[in-house]
CSV table of C-alpha atoms in Angstrom, one decimal:
chain,number,residue,atom,x,y,z
A,22,UNK,CA,12.1,46.8,56.6
A,23,UNK,CA,14.5,45.1,54.2
A,24,UNK,CA,13.7,43.6,50.9
A,25,UNK,CA,13.1,40.1,52.1
A,26,UNK,CA,10.8,41.2,54.9
A,27,UNK,CA,8.8,43.3,52.5
A,28,UNK,CA,8.5,40.3,50.2
A,29,UNK,CA,7.2,38.2,53.1
A,30,UNK,CA,4.8,41.0,54.0
A,31,UNK,CA,3.5,41.1,50.5
A,32,UNK,CA,2.7,37.5,50.4
A,33,UNK,CA,1.2,37.3,53.8
A,34,UNK,CA,-1.0,40.5,53.7
A,35,UNK,CA,-4.4,40.1,52.2
A,36,UNK,CA,-4.7,43.5,50.7
A,37,UNK,CA,-1.5,42.9,48.8
A,38,UNK,CA,-1.8,39.3,47.8
A,39,UNK,CA,-5.5,39.4,46.7
A,40,UNK,CA,-4.9,41.9,43.9
A,41,UNK,CA,-2.0,39.8,42.8
A,42,UNK,CA,-4.1,36.7,42.6
A,43,UNK,CA,-6.7,38.6,40.7
A,44,UNK,CA,-4.1,39.8,38.2
A,45,UNK,CA,-2.6,36.3,37.9
A,46,UNK,CA,-6.1,35.0,37.1
A,47,UNK,CA,-6.4,37.5,34.3
A,48,UNK,CA,-3.0,36.8,32.9
A,49,UNK,CA,-3.8,33.1,32.9
A,50,UNK,CA,-7.2,33.6,31.2
A,51,UNK,CA,-5.8,35.7,28.5
A,52,UNK,CA,-2.8,33.4,28.0
A,53,UNK,CA,-4.8,30.3,27.8
A,54,UNK,CA,-7.5,31.7,25.5
A,55,UNK,CA,-4.9,33.3,23.2
A,56,UNK,CA,-2.7,30.3,23.0
A,57,UNK,CA,-5.7,28.0,22.1
A,58,UNK,CA,-6.9,30.5,19.5
A,59,UNK,CA,-3.3,30.9,18.2
A,60,UNK,CA,-2.8,27.1,17.9
A,61,UNK,CA,-6.0,26.7,15.9
A,62,UNK,CA,-5.4,29.7,13.7
A,63,UNK,CA,-1.8,28.6,13.2
A,64,UNK,CA,-2.7,25.0,12.1
A,65,UNK,CA,-5.4,26.3,9.7
A,66,UNK,CA,-3.1,28.9,8.2
A,67,UNK,CA,-0.2,26.5,7.9
A,68,UNK,CA,-2.4,23.9,6.1
A,69,UNK,CA,-3.7,26.5,3.7
A,70,UNK,CA,-0.2,27.6,2.9
A,71,UNK,CA,1.2,24.2,2.2
A,72,UNK,CA,-1.9,23.0,0.2
A,73,UNK,CA,-1.1,22.5,-3.5
A,74,UNK,CA,-1.9,25.5,-5.7
A,75,UNK,CA,-5.4,25.4,-7.1
A,76,UNK,CA,-8.1,27.8,-8.1
A,77,UNK,CA,-10.0,27.2,-4.9
A,78,UNK,CA,-7.0,27.8,-2.7
A,79,UNK,CA,-5.8,31.0,-4.5
A,80,UNK,CA,-7.8,33.5,-2.4
A,81,UNK,CA,-7.2,31.7,1.0
A,82,UNK,CA,-3.5,31.6,0.2
A,83,UNK,CA,-3.4,35.4,-0.4
A,84,UNK,CA,-5.4,36.1,2.7
A,85,UNK,CA,-3.2,34.0,5.0
A,86,UNK,CA,0.0,35.3,3.6
A,87,UNK,CA,-1.1,38.9,4.1
A,88,UNK,CA,-2.2,38.0,7.7
A,89,UNK,CA,1.2,36.5,8.5
A,90,UNK,CA,3.1,39.4,7.0
A,91,UNK,CA,1.1,42.2,8.7
A,92,UNK,CA,0.9,40.5,12.1
A,93,UNK,CA,4.6,39.6,12.2
A,94,UNK,CA,5.6,43.0,10.7
A,95,UNK,CA,3.9,45.2,13.3
A,96,UNK,CA,4.4,45.6,17.1
A,97,UNK,CA,2.1,43.6,19.4
A,98,UNK,CA,1.4,46.7,21.5
A,99,UNK,CA,0.1,48.6,18.5
A,100,UNK,CA,-2.1,45.6,17.4
A,101,UNK,CA,-3.5,45.5,20.9
A,102,UNK,CA,-4.4,49.2,20.9
A,103,UNK,CA,-5.8,49.1,17.4
A,104,UNK,CA,-8.0,46.2,18.4
A,105,UNK,CA,-9.2,47.7,21.6
A,106,UNK,CA,-9.7,51.3,20.5
A,107,UNK,CA,-10.4,50.7,16.8
A,108,UNK,CA,-11.7,47.5,15.5
A,109,UNK,CA,-13.5,46.3,18.7
A,110,UNK,CA,-14.2,49.8,20.3
A,111,UNK,CA,-17.8,48.7,20.8
A,112,UNK,CA,-19.5,49.7,24.0
A,113,UNK,CA,-19.9,46.9,26.4
A,114,UNK,CA,-17.6,44.5,24.4
A,115,UNK,CA,-15.7,42.6,27.1
A,116,UNK,CA,-12.0,43.6,27.2
A,117,UNK,CA,-10.9,40.1,28.1
A,118,UNK,CA,-12.3,38.9,24.8
A,119,UNK,CA,-10.6,41.8,23.0
A,120,UNK,CA,-7.3,40.8,24.6
A,121,UNK,CA,-7.7,37.1,23.8
A,122,UNK,CA,-8.4,38.0,20.2
A,123,UNK,CA,-5.5,40.4,19.9
A,124,UNK,CA,-3.0,38.0,21.4
A,125,UNK,CA,-4.4,34.9,19.8
A,126,UNK,CA,-4.4,36.5,16.3
A,127,UNK,CA,-0.8,37.6,16.9
A,128,UNK,CA,0.3,34.2,18.2
A,129,UNK,CA,-1.4,32.4,15.3
A,130,UNK,CA,0.8,34.1,12.8
A,131,UNK,CA,4.0,32.9,14.5
A,132,UNK,CA,2.6,29.4,15.2
A,133,UNK,CA,1.6,29.0,11.6
A,134,UNK,CA,5.1,29.6,10.5
A,135,UNK,CA,6.4,27.1,13.1
A,136,UNK,CA,3.9,24.5,12.0
A,137,UNK,CA,4.5,25.1,8.3
A,138,UNK,CA,8.3,24.7,8.9
A,139,UNK,CA,7.6,21.6,10.9
A,140,UNK,CA,5.5,20.0,8.1
A,141,UNK,CA,8.1,20.9,5.5
A,142,UNK,CA,10.8,19.5,7.6
A,143,UNK,CA,9.3,16.0,7.4
A,144,UNK,CA,11.1,14.1,4.6
A,145,UNK,CA,9.2,14.2,1.4
A,146,UNK,CA,9.9,10.5,1.1
A,147,UNK,CA,7.4,9.9,3.9
A,148,UNK,CA,4.7,11.5,1.9
A,149,UNK,CA,5.7,9.7,-1.3
A,150,UNK,CA,5.7,6.3,0.5
A,151,UNK,CA,2.2,7.0,1.8
A,152,UNK,CA,0.9,8.0,-1.5
A,153,UNK,CA,2.7,5.2,-3.3
A,154,UNK,CA,0.7,2.7,-1.1
A,155,UNK,CA,-2.5,4.3,-2.4
A,156,UNK,CA,-3.3,6.4,0.7
A,157,UNK,CA,-4.9,9.8,-0.1
A,158,UNK,CA,-3.3,13.1,0.5
A,159,UNK,CA,-5.4,13.7,3.6
A,160,UNK,CA,-4.7,10.3,5.2
A,161,UNK,CA,-1.0,10.6,4.5
A,162,UNK,CA,-1.0,14.0,6.2
A,163,UNK,CA,-3.0,12.8,9.2
A,164,UNK,CA,-1.3,9.5,9.9
A,165,UNK,CA,2.2,10.1,8.8
A,166,UNK,CA,3.3,13.7,8.2
A,167,UNK,CA,1.4,15.6,11.0
A,168,UNK,CA,2.5,13.3,13.8
A,169,UNK,CA,6.1,13.7,12.8
A,170,UNK,CA,5.7,17.4,12.3
A,171,UNK,CA,4.2,17.9,15.8
A,172,UNK,CA,7.3,16.3,17.3
A,173,UNK,CA,9.5,18.6,15.3
A,174,UNK,CA,7.5,21.8,16.2
A,175,UNK,CA,6.9,21.1,19.8
A,176,UNK,CA,10.0,23.0,21.1
A,177,UNK,CA,9.2,26.1,19.0
A,178,UNK,CA,5.5,26.0,19.9
A,179,UNK,CA,6.7,25.9,23.6
A,180,UNK,CA,8.9,28.9,22.9
A,181,UNK,CA,5.9,30.8,21.3
A,182,UNK,CA,3.7,29.9,24.3
A,183,UNK,CA,6.3,31.3,26.7
A,184,UNK,CA,6.7,34.5,24.7
A,185,UNK,CA,2.9,34.9,24.5
A,186,UNK,CA,2.5,34.6,28.3
A,187,UNK,CA,5.1,37.3,29.0
A,188,UNK,CA,3.8,39.5,26.2
A,189,UNK,CA,0.4,39.7,27.9
A,190,UNK,CA,2.1,42.0,30.5
A,191,UNK,CA,1.3,44.9,28.2
A,192,UNK,CA,-2.5,44.6,28.6
A,193,UNK,CA,-2.6,47.4,31.2
A,194,UNK,CA,-2.2,49.6,28.1
A,195,UNK,CA,-5.8,49.1,27.4
A,196,UNK,CA,-6.8,49.3,31.1
A,197,UNK,CA,-6.8,45.7,32.1
A,198,UNK,CA,-5.8,44.4,35.5
A,199,UNK,CA,-3.3,41.6,34.9
A,200,UNK,CA,-0.3,40.4,37.0
A,201,UNK,CA,2.0,43.2,35.9
A,202,UNK,CA,-0.8,45.8,36.5
A,203,UNK,CA,-1.4,44.3,40.0
A,204,UNK,CA,2.3,44.7,40.8
A,205,UNK,CA,2.2,48.4,39.8
A,206,UNK,CA,-1.0,48.8,41.8
A,207,UNK,CA,0.3,47.2,44.9
A,208,UNK,CA,3.6,49.1,44.7
A,209,UNK,CA,2.0,52.5,44.2
A,210,UNK,CA,0.8,54.6,47.2
A,211,UNK,CA,0.8,51.6,49.5
A,212,UNK,CA,2.7,51.0,52.7
A,213,UNK,CA,5.1,48.9,50.8
A,214,UNK,CA,6.4,52.1,49.2
A,215,UNK,CA,8.4,50.1,46.8
A,216,UNK,CA,8.0,49.1,43.2
A,217,UNK,CA,10.9,46.6,43.3
A,218,UNK,CA,9.3,44.3,45.7
A,219,UNK,CA,5.9,43.7,44.0
A,220,UNK,CA,7.6,43.6,40.6
A,221,UNK,CA,10.0,40.9,41.9
A,222,UNK,CA,7.0,39.0,43.2
A,223,UNK,CA,5.3,39.3,39.8
A,224,UNK,CA,8.4,38.1,38.1
A,225,UNK,CA,8.4,35.0,40.4
A,226,UNK,CA,4.8,34.3,39.3
A,227,UNK,CA,5.7,34.6,35.6
A,228,UNK,CA,8.8,32.4,36.1
A,229,UNK,CA,6.7,29.7,37.9
A,230,UNK,CA,4.1,29.6,35.0
A,231,UNK,CA,6.8,29.4,32.4
A,232,UNK,CA,8.7,26.7,34.3
A,233,UNK,CA,5.5,24.6,34.5
A,234,UNK,CA,4.9,24.9,30.8
A,235,UNK,CA,8.5,24.1,29.9
A,236,UNK,CA,8.2,21.0,32.1
A,237,UNK,CA,4.9,20.0,30.4
A,238,UNK,CA,6.3,20.4,27.0
A,239,UNK,CA,9.4,18.3,27.8
A,240,UNK,CA,7.2,15.6,29.1
A,241,UNK,CA,5.1,15.6,26.0
A,242,UNK,CA,8.2,15.6,23.8
A,243,UNK,CA,9.6,12.6,25.5
A,244,UNK,CA,6.5,10.7,24.9
A,245,UNK,CA,6.4,11.7,21.2
A,246,UNK,CA,10.1,10.7,20.7
A,247,UNK,CA,9.3,7.1,21.3
A,248,UNK,CA,10.3,6.2,17.7
A,249,UNK,CA,13.4,8.3,17.8
A,250,UNK,CA,16.9,6.9,18.4
A,251,UNK,CA,17.8,10.0,20.4
A,252,UNK,CA,15.4,9.1,23.2
A,253,UNK,CA,17.5,6.3,24.6
A,254,UNK,CA,21.0,6.4,23.3
A,255,UNK,CA,22.8,9.8,23.3
B,13,UNK,CA,0.4,-4.9,-17.6
B,14,UNK,CA,2.1,-1.5,-17.6
B,15,UNK,CA,2.2,0.4,-20.9
B,16,UNK,CA,4.0,3.7,-21.3
B,17,UNK,CA,3.4,5.7,-24.4
B,18,UNK,CA,5.3,8.8,-25.7
B,19,UNK,CA,6.1,9.7,-22.1
B,20,UNK,CA,7.8,13.1,-21.7
B,21,UNK,CA,8.9,15.1,-18.7
B,22,UNK,CA,10.9,18.2,-18.1
B,23,UNK,CA,12.1,19.8,-14.9
B,24,UNK,CA,12.7,23.5,-15.1
B,25,UNK,CA,13.2,23.4,-18.8
B,26,UNK,CA,15.6,20.4,-18.6
B,27,UNK,CA,14.3,17.5,-20.6
B,28,UNK,CA,14.3,14.3,-18.6
B,29,UNK,CA,12.2,12.0,-20.7
B,30,UNK,CA,11.9,12.4,-24.5
B,31,UNK,CA,8.6,10.8,-25.4
B,32,UNK,CA,9.6,7.2,-24.7
B,33,UNK,CA,7.6,4.0,-25.0
B,34,UNK,CA,7.8,0.8,-23.0
B,35,UNK,CA,5.7,-2.2,-22.2
B,36,UNK,CA,6.0,-4.5,-19.2
B,37,UNK,CA,4.0,-7.7,-19.5
B,38,UNK,CA,2.3,-9.5,-16.7
B,39,UNK,CA,4.9,-11.5,-14.7
B,40,UNK,CA,7.8,-9.9,-16.6
B,41,UNK,CA,10.9,-8.7,-14.9
B,42,UNK,CA,12.4,-5.6,-16.5
B,43,UNK,CA,15.6,-4.0,-15.3
B,44,UNK,CA,16.3,-0.5,-16.3
B,45,UNK,CA,19.9,0.5,-16.5
B,46,UNK,CA,21.7,3.7,-17.5
B,47,UNK,CA,24.0,6.5,-16.3
B,48,UNK,CA,22.7,8.8,-13.6
B,49,UNK,CA,20.5,11.6,-15.0
B,50,UNK,CA,19.3,9.4,-17.9
B,51,UNK,CA,15.7,9.5,-16.6
B,52,UNK,CA,15.4,6.0,-15.1
B,53,UNK,CA,13.9,7.0,-11.8
B,54,UNK,CA,11.7,9.6,-13.4
B,55,UNK,CA,10.3,6.9,-15.8
B,56,UNK,CA,9.5,4.7,-12.8
B,57,UNK,CA,8.0,7.6,-10.8
B,58,UNK,CA,5.8,8.6,-13.7
B,59,UNK,CA,4.4,5.1,-13.8
B,60,UNK,CA,2.6,5.6,-10.4
B,61,UNK,CA,2.3,9.4,-10.8
B,62,UNK,CA,4.7,10.4,-8.1
B,63,UNK,CA,5.8,12.6,-11.0
B,64,UNK,CA,3.1,14.0,-13.3
B,65,UNK,CA,4.3,13.6,-16.9
B,66,UNK,CA,4.2,16.5,-19.2
B,67,UNK,CA,3.0,14.4,-22.1
B,68,UNK,CA,2.2,10.8,-23.0
B,69,UNK,CA,0.2,8.2,-21.2
B,70,UNK,CA,0.7,5.5,-18.7
B,71,UNK,CA,-1.7,2.5,-18.8
B,72,UNK,CA,-2.0,-0.1,-16.1
B,73,UNK,CA,-3.9,-3.3,-16.7
B,74,UNK,CA,-5.8,-1.8,-19.6
B,75,UNK,CA,-6.7,1.3,-17.6
B,76,UNK,CA,-5.5,4.8,-18.2
B,77,UNK,CA,-3.6,6.1,-15.1
B,78,UNK,CA,-2.5,9.5,-16.4
B,79,UNK,CA,-4.8,12.1,-18.0
B,80,UNK,CA,-5.3,11.3,-21.7
B,81,UNK,CA,-2.7,13.1,-23.9
B,82,UNK,CA,-4.6,14.9,-26.7
B,83,UNK,CA,-1.6,14.3,-29.0
B,84,UNK,CA,-2.2,10.6,-28.8
B,85,UNK,CA,-5.8,11.0,-29.7
B,86,UNK,CA,-5.9,13.3,-32.8
B,87,UNK,CA,-9.3,14.6,-33.7
B,88,UNK,CA,-10.8,14.0,-30.3
B,89,UNK,CA,-12.6,17.0,-28.9
B,90,UNK,CA,-12.2,18.1,-25.3
B,91,UNK,CA,-15.4,16.5,-24.2
B,92,UNK,CA,-14.6,13.3,-26.1
B,93,UNK,CA,-11.3,13.2,-24.2
B,94,UNK,CA,-13.2,13.6,-21.0
B,95,UNK,CA,-15.5,10.8,-21.9
B,96,UNK,CA,-12.5,8.7,-22.9
B,97,UNK,CA,-11.0,9.3,-19.4
B,98,UNK,CA,-14.3,8.5,-17.7
B,99,UNK,CA,-14.5,5.2,-19.6
B,100,UNK,CA,-10.9,4.1,-19.4
B,101,UNK,CA,-9.4,6.0,-16.5
B,102,UNK,CA,-8.2,4.7,-13.2
B,103,UNK,CA,-8.1,6.8,-10.1
B,104,UNK,CA,-4.5,7.6,-9.1
B,105,UNK,CA,-4.9,6.2,-5.6
B,106,UNK,CA,-6.4,3.0,-6.9
B,107,UNK,CA,-3.6,2.6,-9.4
B,108,UNK,CA,-1.0,3.2,-6.8
B,109,UNK,CA,-2.6,0.7,-4.4
B,110,UNK,CA,-2.2,-1.9,-7.2
B,111,UNK,CA,1.4,-1.3,-8.0
B,112,UNK,CA,3.8,-1.1,-5.0
B,113,UNK,CA,6.9,0.9,-4.9
B,114,UNK,CA,10.2,0.4,-3.1
B,115,UNK,CA,12.4,3.5,-2.7
B,116,UNK,CA,16.1,4.0,-2.6
B,117,UNK,CA,15.9,5.5,0.9
B,118,UNK,CA,13.3,3.0,2.2
B,119,UNK,CA,10.9,5.7,3.5
B,120,UNK,CA,9.6,3.6,6.3
B,121,UNK,CA,7.2,5.7,8.4
B,122,UNK,CA,9.4,7.0,11.2
B,123,UNK,CA,6.5,7.5,13.6
B,124,UNK,CA,5.3,3.9,13.5
B,125,UNK,CA,6.6,0.5,14.5
B,126,UNK,CA,7.4,-2.1,11.9
B,127,UNK,CA,4.0,-3.7,12.3
B,128,UNK,CA,2.2,-0.4,12.1
B,129,UNK,CA,4.1,0.4,8.9
B,130,UNK,CA,2.9,-2.9,7.4
B,131,UNK,CA,-0.7,-2.7,8.4
B,132,UNK,CA,-1.5,1.0,7.9
B,133,UNK,CA,-2.4,1.0,4.2
B,134,UNK,CA,-4.4,-2.2,4.0
B,135,UNK,CA,-6.5,-1.2,7.1
B,136,UNK,CA,-6.9,2.5,6.1
B,137,UNK,CA,-8.0,1.5,2.6
B,138,UNK,CA,-10.5,-1.0,3.9
B,139,UNK,CA,-8.7,-4.0,2.3
B,140,UNK,CA,-8.4,-5.9,5.5
B,141,UNK,CA,-9.4,-5.8,9.1
B,142,UNK,CA,-6.7,-5.0,11.6
B,143,UNK,CA,-6.4,-8.7,12.6
B,144,UNK,CA,-6.2,-9.9,9.0
B,145,UNK,CA,-3.6,-7.2,8.1
B,146,UNK,CA,-1.5,-8.2,11.1
B,147,UNK,CA,-1.7,-11.9,10.1
B,148,UNK,CA,-0.6,-11.1,6.6
B,149,UNK,CA,2.2,-8.8,7.9
B,150,UNK,CA,3.6,-11.4,10.2
B,151,UNK,CA,3.5,-14.1,7.6
B,152,UNK,CA,5.5,-11.9,5.2
B,153,UNK,CA,7.8,-10.7,7.9
B,154,UNK,CA,8.6,-14.3,8.7
B,155,UNK,CA,9.5,-14.8,5.0
B,156,UNK,CA,12.2,-12.1,5.2
B,157,UNK,CA,13.3,-13.3,8.6
B,158,UNK,CA,12.4,-10.2,10.5
B,159,UNK,CA,9.6,-11.3,12.8
B,160,UNK,CA,11.5,-10.3,15.9
B,161,UNK,CA,11.6,-6.7,14.7
B,162,UNK,CA,7.9,-6.3,14.5
B,163,UNK,CA,7.7,-3.9,17.4
B,164,UNK,CA,10.8,-1.9,16.6
B,165,UNK,CA,10.8,1.6,15.2
B,166,UNK,CA,12.6,2.1,11.9
B,167,UNK,CA,15.4,4.2,13.5
B,168,UNK,CA,16.7,1.1,15.2
B,169,UNK,CA,17.0,-1.0,12.1
B,170,UNK,CA,19.9,-1.5,9.7
B,171,UNK,CA,19.5,-0.3,6.1
B,172,UNK,CA,19.1,-3.9,4.8
B,173,UNK,CA,16.5,-4.6,7.4
B,174,UNK,CA,14.6,-1.4,6.5
B,175,UNK,CA,14.6,-2.2,2.9
B,176,UNK,CA,13.4,-5.7,3.4
B,177,UNK,CA,10.6,-4.3,5.5
B,178,UNK,CA,9.8,-1.7,2.9
B,179,UNK,CA,9.4,-4.5,0.4
B,180,UNK,CA,7.1,-6.3,2.8
B,181,UNK,CA,5.1,-3.1,3.3
B,182,UNK,CA,4.5,-2.9,-0.4
B,183,UNK,CA,3.6,-6.7,-0.5
B,184,UNK,CA,1.0,-6.2,2.3
B,185,UNK,CA,-1.1,-4.4,-0.3
B,186,UNK,CA,-1.0,-7.5,-2.5
B,187,UNK,CA,0.1,-5.5,-5.5
B,188,UNK,CA,0.0,-6.8,-9.1
B,189,UNK,CA,3.3,-5.1,-9.9
B,190,UNK,CA,6.3,-3.7,-8.0
B,191,UNK,CA,8.4,-0.8,-8.9
B,192,UNK,CA,11.9,-0.7,-7.4
B,193,UNK,CA,13.8,2.6,-7.5
B,194,UNK,CA,17.5,1.8,-6.9
B,195,UNK,CA,16.6,-0.4,-3.9
B,196,UNK,CA,20.2,-1.2,-3.0
B,197,UNK,CA,21.9,2.1,-3.8
B,198,UNK,CA,21.8,3.4,-0.3
B,199,UNK,CA,22.9,0.2,1.4
B,200,UNK,CA,26.3,-0.8,2.8
B,201,UNK,CA,27.8,-3.4,0.5
B,202,UNK,CA,27.3,-6.2,3.0
B,203,UNK,CA,23.6,-5.6,3.1
B,204,UNK,CA,23.0,-5.5,-0.7
B,205,UNK,CA,22.8,-9.3,-0.9
B,206,UNK,CA,20.0,-9.8,1.7
B,207,UNK,CA,17.8,-7.3,-0.2
B,208,UNK,CA,18.5,-8.8,-3.6
B,209,UNK,CA,17.7,-12.2,-2.2
B,210,UNK,CA,14.2,-11.1,-1.3
B,211,UNK,CA,13.8,-9.6,-4.7
B,212,UNK,CA,14.9,-12.8,-6.4
B,213,UNK,CA,12.4,-14.7,-4.3
B,214,UNK,CA,9.7,-12.4,-5.5
B,215,UNK,CA,10.8,-12.8,-9.1
B,216,UNK,CA,10.6,-16.5,-8.8
B,217,UNK,CA,7.1,-16.2,-7.4
B,218,UNK,CA,6.0,-14.6,-10.6
B,219,UNK,CA,5.7,-10.9,-9.5
B,220,UNK,CA,5.7,-8.3,-12.3
B,221,UNK,CA,8.7,-6.2,-11.6
B,222,UNK,CA,10.3,-3.0,-12.9
B,223,UNK,CA,13.7,-2.4,-11.3
B,224,UNK,CA,16.0,0.6,-11.6
B,225,UNK,CA,19.3,-0.6,-10.4
B,226,UNK,CA,23.1,-0.6,-10.8
B,227,UNK,CA,23.3,-4.3,-9.8
B,228,UNK,CA,24.4,-5.9,-13.0
B,229,UNK,CA,24.6,-9.3,-11.5
B,230,UNK,CA,20.9,-9.0,-10.5
B,231,UNK,CA,20.0,-7.8,-14.0
B,232,UNK,CA,21.8,-10.8,-15.6
B,233,UNK,CA,20.3,-13.3,-13.3
B,234,UNK,CA,16.7,-12.1,-13.0
B,235,UNK,CA,15.8,-9.8,-15.9
B,236,UNK,CA,13.7,-11.1,-18.7
B,237,UNK,CA,14.5,-7.9,-20.5
B,238,UNK,CA,16.9,-5.1,-19.9
B,239,UNK,CA,16.3,-1.5,-20.9
B,240,UNK,CA,19.3,0.9,-21.3
B,241,UNK,CA,18.4,4.5,-21.0
B,242,UNK,CA,20.5,7.5,-22.1
B,243,UNK,CA,19.4,11.1,-22.1
B,244,UNK,CA,15.7,10.5,-21.7
B,245,UNK,CA,15.4,7.7,-24.2
B,246,UNK,CA,15.6,4.0,-24.3
B,247,UNK,CA,18.6,3.3,-26.5
B,248,UNK,CA,19.1,-0.4,-26.0
B,249,UNK,CA,16.5,-3.1,-25.3
B,250,UNK,CA,16.8,-6.9,-25.1
B,251,UNK,CA,17.7,-9.9,-23.0
B,252,UNK,CA,20.5,-9.4,-20.6
B,253,UNK,CA,22.8,-11.4,-22.8
B,254,UNK,CA,22.0,-9.3,-25.9
B,255,UNK,CA,22.3,-6.0,-24.2
B,256,UNK,CA,25.4,-6.8,-22.1
B,257,UNK,CA,27.0,-8.9,-24.8
B,258,UNK,CA,26.7,-6.7,-27.8
B,259,UNK,CA,25.5,-3.2,-27.0
B,260,UNK,CA,24.7,-1.3,-30.2
B,261,UNK,CA,25.5,2.2,-29.0
B,262,UNK,CA,28.8,3.6,-28.0
B,263,UNK,CA,27.3,5.1,-24.9
B,264,UNK,CA,26.1,1.8,-23.7
B,265,UNK,CA,29.4,0.1,-24.5
B,266,UNK,CA,31.2,2.8,-22.6
B,267,UNK,CA,28.8,2.4,-19.6
B,268,UNK,CA,29.1,-1.3,-19.4
B,269,UNK,CA,32.8,-1.2,-19.7
B,270,UNK,CA,32.9,1.0,-16.6
B,271,UNK,CA,30.4,-0.9,-14.4
B,272,UNK,CA,30.9,-4.5,-15.4
């Protein structure tokens, strides 16, 4: 059997494709949960970090800055292992939740930096104009700055989302059955007698997910760029 | 209407305002001139607290906008100052809502259409319903001849159009005074006139105006009083004829020789 025939066999044989779909489901669940958690964490952390200095904000500012430094400064694989076999090594604690937490917390640190950068990239004149009209800091943020920041950060958030999805391929380290693990499983000791074929199949799945996300982000971006000259001219 | 007392401000140790005083009466048009770096914009921006002064006070319509400066109230205890602020103070957002500001770089909200720019603040602050705000906005837009631009985004407008809309945006709050921070400095020369015309109309209508500008013609024509600033102080003050005609300081003479 050549490569193409094996690939066809993989997709058409139940005992091969079913484990794949099971793994795909896990990859999607972890990715979705972690990206939502990451987004929420990222927004909260970014808002804390750009808030004006005050007594009440001093401790939150220190906590968030330590969080971002530690998470961005250590490998994801180690964070996952420490989470699974250290912090959350509780009997009966669902591994899926552990993985969502580990990846979400990791993603949040990167997303927060993206969002912070996005907010800071909005011209300070926009804030001044809002405040000069008598609008509060919160209203100015909500109505004027954040909508413009979202437009600015969308491409980098998309990047982060894509990186996150592919990064989840290391969850087999803590014994979880995701898309990559399924590929290893199907390849090992089976009639396929090939790692390359199932790995290629898994790659196709990842590519499809990433492509869909890229497409969605582009669509969203186009809608948000309504007020932008770039949308129609160049 | 606006009273500035012993106002001082530093940026990173560099002194910008050196404890200056000035008064702007209701309906008065005051033009502030001076070389760049003399503190004109900072003075204006301290009036509505876009910059927080280091010392001195700003009063608006008999209300204290800044925190009370202990140096101006000798003998007052901390609690007395607090009580003084509670009695005479005006919330910064409320003060800003009553004095509009027009910026050098227009600062129209890039994520909103012209009409949304105009109606946001009056509606958000509960001054008007959406329908009332829109009606006011359209009336004022018509006055500056830009009704057809109501659904455009700022990115598609010329500088002169943006600045006229920025003025209308400030007017939509029905302010009692308007601060202009170099409103024509970022414009192409052929667009300066259309913006100055709108400002002259406002002046005729009796608006209280404080204008930082390099437009000497405008100052001569519109100003009731001209302030000349140099190095953080007001060094010349008087009618345009007085200040332009016979400046007392060498610095002002030199400046006018270059710009007039």
